[in-house]
Coordinates of N, CA and C in Angstrom, one line a residue:
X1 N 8.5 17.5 -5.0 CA 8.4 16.8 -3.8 C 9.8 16.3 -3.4
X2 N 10.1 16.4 -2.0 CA 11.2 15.6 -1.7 C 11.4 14.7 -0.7
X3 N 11.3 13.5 -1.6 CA 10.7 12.2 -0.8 C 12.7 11.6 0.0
X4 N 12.6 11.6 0.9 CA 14.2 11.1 1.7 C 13.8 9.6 1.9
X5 N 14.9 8.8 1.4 CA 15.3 7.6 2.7 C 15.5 7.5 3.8
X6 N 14.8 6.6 4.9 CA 15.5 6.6 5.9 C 15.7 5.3 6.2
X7 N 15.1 4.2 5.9 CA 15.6 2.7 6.3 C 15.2 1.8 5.9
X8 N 15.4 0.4 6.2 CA 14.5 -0.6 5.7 C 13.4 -0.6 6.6
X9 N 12.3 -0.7 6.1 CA 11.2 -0.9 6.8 C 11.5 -2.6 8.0
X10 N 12.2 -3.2 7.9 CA 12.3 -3.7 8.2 C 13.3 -3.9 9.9
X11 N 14.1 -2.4 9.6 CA 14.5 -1.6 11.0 C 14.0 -1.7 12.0
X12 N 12.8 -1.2 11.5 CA 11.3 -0.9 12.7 C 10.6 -1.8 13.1
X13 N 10.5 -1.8 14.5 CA 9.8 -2.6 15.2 C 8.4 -2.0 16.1
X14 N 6.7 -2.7 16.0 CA 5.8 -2.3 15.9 C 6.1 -1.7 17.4
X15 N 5.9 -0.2 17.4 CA 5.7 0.5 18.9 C 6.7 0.8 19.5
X16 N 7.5 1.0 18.7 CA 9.1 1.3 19.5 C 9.3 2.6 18.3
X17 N 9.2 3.9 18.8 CA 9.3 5.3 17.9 C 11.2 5.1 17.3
X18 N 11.6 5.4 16.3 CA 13.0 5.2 16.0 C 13.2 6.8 15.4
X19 N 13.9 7.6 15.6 CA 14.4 9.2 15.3 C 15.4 9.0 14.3
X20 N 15.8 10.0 13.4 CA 16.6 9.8 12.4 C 16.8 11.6 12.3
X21 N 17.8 12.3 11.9 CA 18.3 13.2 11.3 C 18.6 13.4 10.0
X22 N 17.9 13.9 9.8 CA 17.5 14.1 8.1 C 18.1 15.6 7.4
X23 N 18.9 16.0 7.1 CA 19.4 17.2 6.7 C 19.4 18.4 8.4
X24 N 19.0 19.3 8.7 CA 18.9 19.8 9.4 C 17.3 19.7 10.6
X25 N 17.0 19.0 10.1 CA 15.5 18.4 11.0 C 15.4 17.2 11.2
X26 N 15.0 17.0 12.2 CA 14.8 15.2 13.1 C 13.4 15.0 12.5
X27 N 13.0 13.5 12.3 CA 11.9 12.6 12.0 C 11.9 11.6 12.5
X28 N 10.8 11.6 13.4 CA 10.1 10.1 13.8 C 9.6 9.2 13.4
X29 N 10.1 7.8 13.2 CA 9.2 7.0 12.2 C 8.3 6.0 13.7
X30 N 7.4 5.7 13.7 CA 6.9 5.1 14.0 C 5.9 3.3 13.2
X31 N 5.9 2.2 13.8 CA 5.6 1.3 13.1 C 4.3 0.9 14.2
X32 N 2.8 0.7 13.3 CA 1.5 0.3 14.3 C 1.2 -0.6 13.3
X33 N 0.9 -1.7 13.7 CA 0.6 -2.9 13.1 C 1.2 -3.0 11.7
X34 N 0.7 -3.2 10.9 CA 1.4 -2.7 9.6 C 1.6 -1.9 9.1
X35 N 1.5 -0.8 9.4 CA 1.3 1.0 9.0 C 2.7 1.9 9.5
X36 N 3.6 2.4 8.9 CA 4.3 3.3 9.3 C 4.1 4.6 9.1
X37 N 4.2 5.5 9.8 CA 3.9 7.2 10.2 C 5.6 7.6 10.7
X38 N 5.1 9.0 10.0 CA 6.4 10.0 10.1 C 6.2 11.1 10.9
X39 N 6.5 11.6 11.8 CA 6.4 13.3 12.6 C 7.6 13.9 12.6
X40 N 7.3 14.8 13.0 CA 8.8 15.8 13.7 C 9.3 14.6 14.7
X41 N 10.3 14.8 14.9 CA 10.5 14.0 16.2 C 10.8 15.2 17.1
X42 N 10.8 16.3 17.0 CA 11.0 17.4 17.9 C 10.1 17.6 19.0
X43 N 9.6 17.5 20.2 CA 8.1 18.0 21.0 C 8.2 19.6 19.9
X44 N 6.7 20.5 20.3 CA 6.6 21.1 20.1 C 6.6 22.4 21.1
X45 N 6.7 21.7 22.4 CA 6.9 22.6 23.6 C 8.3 23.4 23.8
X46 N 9.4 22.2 24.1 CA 10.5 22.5 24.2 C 11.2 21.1 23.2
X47 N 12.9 21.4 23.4 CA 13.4 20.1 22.7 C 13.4 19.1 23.6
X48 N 12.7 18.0 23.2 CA 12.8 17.1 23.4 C 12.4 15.6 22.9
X49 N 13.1 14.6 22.2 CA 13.0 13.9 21.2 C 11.9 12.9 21.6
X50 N 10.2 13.2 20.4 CA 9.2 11.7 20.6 C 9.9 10.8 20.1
X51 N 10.7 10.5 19.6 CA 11.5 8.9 19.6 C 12.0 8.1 21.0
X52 N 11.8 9.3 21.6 CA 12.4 8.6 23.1 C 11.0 8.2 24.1
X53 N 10.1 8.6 23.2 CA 9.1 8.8 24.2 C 8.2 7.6 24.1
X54 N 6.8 7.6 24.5 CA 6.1 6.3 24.7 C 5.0 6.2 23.8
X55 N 4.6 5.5 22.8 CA 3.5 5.0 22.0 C 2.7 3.8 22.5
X56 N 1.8 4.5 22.6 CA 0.5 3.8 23.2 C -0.7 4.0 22.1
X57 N -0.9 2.9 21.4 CA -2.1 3.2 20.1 C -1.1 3.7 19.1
X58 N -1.9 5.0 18.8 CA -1.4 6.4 17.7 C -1.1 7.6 18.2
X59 N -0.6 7.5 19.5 CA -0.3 8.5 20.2 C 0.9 8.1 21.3
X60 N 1.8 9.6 20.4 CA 3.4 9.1 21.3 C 3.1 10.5 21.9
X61 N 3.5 10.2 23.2 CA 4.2 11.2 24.5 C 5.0 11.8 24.9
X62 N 5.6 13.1 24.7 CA 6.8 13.1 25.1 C 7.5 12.9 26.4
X63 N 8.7 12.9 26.4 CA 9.1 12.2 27.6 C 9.6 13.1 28.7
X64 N 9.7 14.2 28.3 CA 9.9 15.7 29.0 C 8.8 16.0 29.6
X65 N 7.8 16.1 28.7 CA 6.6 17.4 29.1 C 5.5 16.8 29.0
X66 N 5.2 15.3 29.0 CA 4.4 14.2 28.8 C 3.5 14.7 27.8
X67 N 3.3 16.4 26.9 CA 2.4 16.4 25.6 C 2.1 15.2 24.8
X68 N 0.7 15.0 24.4 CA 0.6 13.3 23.6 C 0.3 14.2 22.1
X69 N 0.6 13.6 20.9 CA 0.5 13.6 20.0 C 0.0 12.5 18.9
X70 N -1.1 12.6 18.2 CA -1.2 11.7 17.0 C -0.7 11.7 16.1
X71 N 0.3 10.5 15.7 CA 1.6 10.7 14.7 C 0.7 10.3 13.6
X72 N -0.4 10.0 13.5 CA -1.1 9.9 12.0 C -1.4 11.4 11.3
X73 N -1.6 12.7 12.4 CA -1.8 13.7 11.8 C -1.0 14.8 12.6
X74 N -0.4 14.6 13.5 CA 0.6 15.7 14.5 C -0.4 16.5 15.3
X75 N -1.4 16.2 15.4 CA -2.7 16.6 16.5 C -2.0 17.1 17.9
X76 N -2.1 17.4 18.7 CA -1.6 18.1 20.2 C -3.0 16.9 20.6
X77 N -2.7 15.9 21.3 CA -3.9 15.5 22.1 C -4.3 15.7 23.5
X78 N -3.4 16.5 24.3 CA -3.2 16.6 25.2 C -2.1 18.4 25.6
X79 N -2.5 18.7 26.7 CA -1.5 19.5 27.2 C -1.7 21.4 26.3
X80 N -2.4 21.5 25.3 CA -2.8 22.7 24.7 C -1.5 23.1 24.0
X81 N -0.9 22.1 23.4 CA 1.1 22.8 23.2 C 0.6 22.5 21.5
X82 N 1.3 23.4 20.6 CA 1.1 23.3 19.1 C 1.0 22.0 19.0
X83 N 0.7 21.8 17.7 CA 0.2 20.6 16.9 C 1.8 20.6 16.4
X84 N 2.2 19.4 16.0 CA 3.6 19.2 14.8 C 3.3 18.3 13.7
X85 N 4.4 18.3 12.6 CA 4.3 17.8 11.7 C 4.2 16.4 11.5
X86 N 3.4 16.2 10.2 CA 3.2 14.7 10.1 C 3.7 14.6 8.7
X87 N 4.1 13.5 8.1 CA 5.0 13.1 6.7 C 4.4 12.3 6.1
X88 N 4.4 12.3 4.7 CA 3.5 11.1 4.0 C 4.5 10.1 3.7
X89 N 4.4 8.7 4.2 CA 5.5 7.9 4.1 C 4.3 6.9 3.1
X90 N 6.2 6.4 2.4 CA 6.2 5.5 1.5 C 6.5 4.7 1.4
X91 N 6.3 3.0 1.0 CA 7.3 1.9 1.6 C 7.5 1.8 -0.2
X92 N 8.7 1.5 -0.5 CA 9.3 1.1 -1.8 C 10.1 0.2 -2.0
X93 N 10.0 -0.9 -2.4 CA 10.8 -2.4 -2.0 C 11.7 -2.7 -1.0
X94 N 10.5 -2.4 0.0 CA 10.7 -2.6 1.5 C 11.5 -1.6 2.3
X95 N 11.6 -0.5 1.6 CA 12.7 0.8 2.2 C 11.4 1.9 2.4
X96 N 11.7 2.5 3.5 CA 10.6 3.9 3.8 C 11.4 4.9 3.0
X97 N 10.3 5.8 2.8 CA 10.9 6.7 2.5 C 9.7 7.8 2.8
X98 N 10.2 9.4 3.3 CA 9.3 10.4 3.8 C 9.2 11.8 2.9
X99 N 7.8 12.0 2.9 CA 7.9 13.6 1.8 C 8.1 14.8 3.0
X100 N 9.0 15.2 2.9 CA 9.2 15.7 3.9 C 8.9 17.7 3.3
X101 N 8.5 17.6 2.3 CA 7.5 18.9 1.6 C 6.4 18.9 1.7
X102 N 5.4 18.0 2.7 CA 4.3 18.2 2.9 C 3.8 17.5 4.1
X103 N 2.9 18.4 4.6 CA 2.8 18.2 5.9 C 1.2 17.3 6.0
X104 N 0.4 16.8 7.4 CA -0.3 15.6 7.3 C -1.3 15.9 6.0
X105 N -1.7 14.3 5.6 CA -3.1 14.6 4.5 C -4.2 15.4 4.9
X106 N -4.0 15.6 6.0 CA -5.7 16.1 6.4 C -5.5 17.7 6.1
X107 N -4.0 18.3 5.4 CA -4.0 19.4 5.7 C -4.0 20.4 6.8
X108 N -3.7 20.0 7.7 CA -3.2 21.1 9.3 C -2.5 22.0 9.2
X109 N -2.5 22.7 9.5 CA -1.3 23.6 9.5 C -0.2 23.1 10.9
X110 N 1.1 23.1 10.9 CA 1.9 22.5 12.2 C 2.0 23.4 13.1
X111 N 1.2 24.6 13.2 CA 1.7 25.5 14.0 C -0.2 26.1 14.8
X112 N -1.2 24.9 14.2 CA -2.4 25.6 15.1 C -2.2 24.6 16.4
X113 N -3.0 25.3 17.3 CA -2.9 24.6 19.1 C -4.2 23.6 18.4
X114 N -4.5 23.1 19.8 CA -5.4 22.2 19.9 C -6.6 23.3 20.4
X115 N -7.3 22.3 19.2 CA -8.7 23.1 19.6 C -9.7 22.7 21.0
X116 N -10.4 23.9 21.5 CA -11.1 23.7 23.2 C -11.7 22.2 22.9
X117 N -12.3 22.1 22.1 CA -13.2 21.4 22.3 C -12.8 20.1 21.8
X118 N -11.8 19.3 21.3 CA -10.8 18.5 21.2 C -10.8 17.7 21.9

């Protein structure tokens, strides 16, 4: 597994997406009540950074192409554009950190659309 640093969890503030560059790929961290989640921060339509975009609930928007996504599992909620990745984060005396070798728990693949009936 390769679990990365990216901050103090303490960085983060609840509902405000924060983007980070991680080796050659962008990650979104997101903070919802007590809970932090990791995604691509890439849209999956075109480039365009969900860190810049809007979180409302569990679902950030992008700010380009308004596609919504559930950063708990990288769901497509909206718009029929691929699903993207989700990260299993970890808080470790008070520092996140993201496995960035595996994609959401639920098992998705990051590259199915959203299903019709969705």
């Amino acid at each position: 597994m390769t679990w990365k640093h990216l901050c103090a969890a303490s960085k983060l503030s609840d509902g405000e997406p924060l983007g980070f560059d991680v080796g050659d790929q962008r990650v979104a961290l997101y903070k919802i009540d007590d809970d932090i989640y990791a995604t691509d921060d890439v849209c999956s339509h075109a480039f365009a950074l969900l860190s810049t975009g809007f979180l409302e609930g569990h679902v950030v928007e992008c700010p380009l192409h308004g596609a919504m996504f559930d950063v708990r599992d990288g769901k497509c909620r909206s718009g029929g554009y691929m699903n993207i990745r989700a990260f299993k984060v970890e808080i470790r005396d008070g520092e996140v950190y993201v496995n960035l070798d595996e994609n959401a728990p639920n098992g998705r693949a990051p590259d199915q659309a959203l299903d019709a009936e969705a």
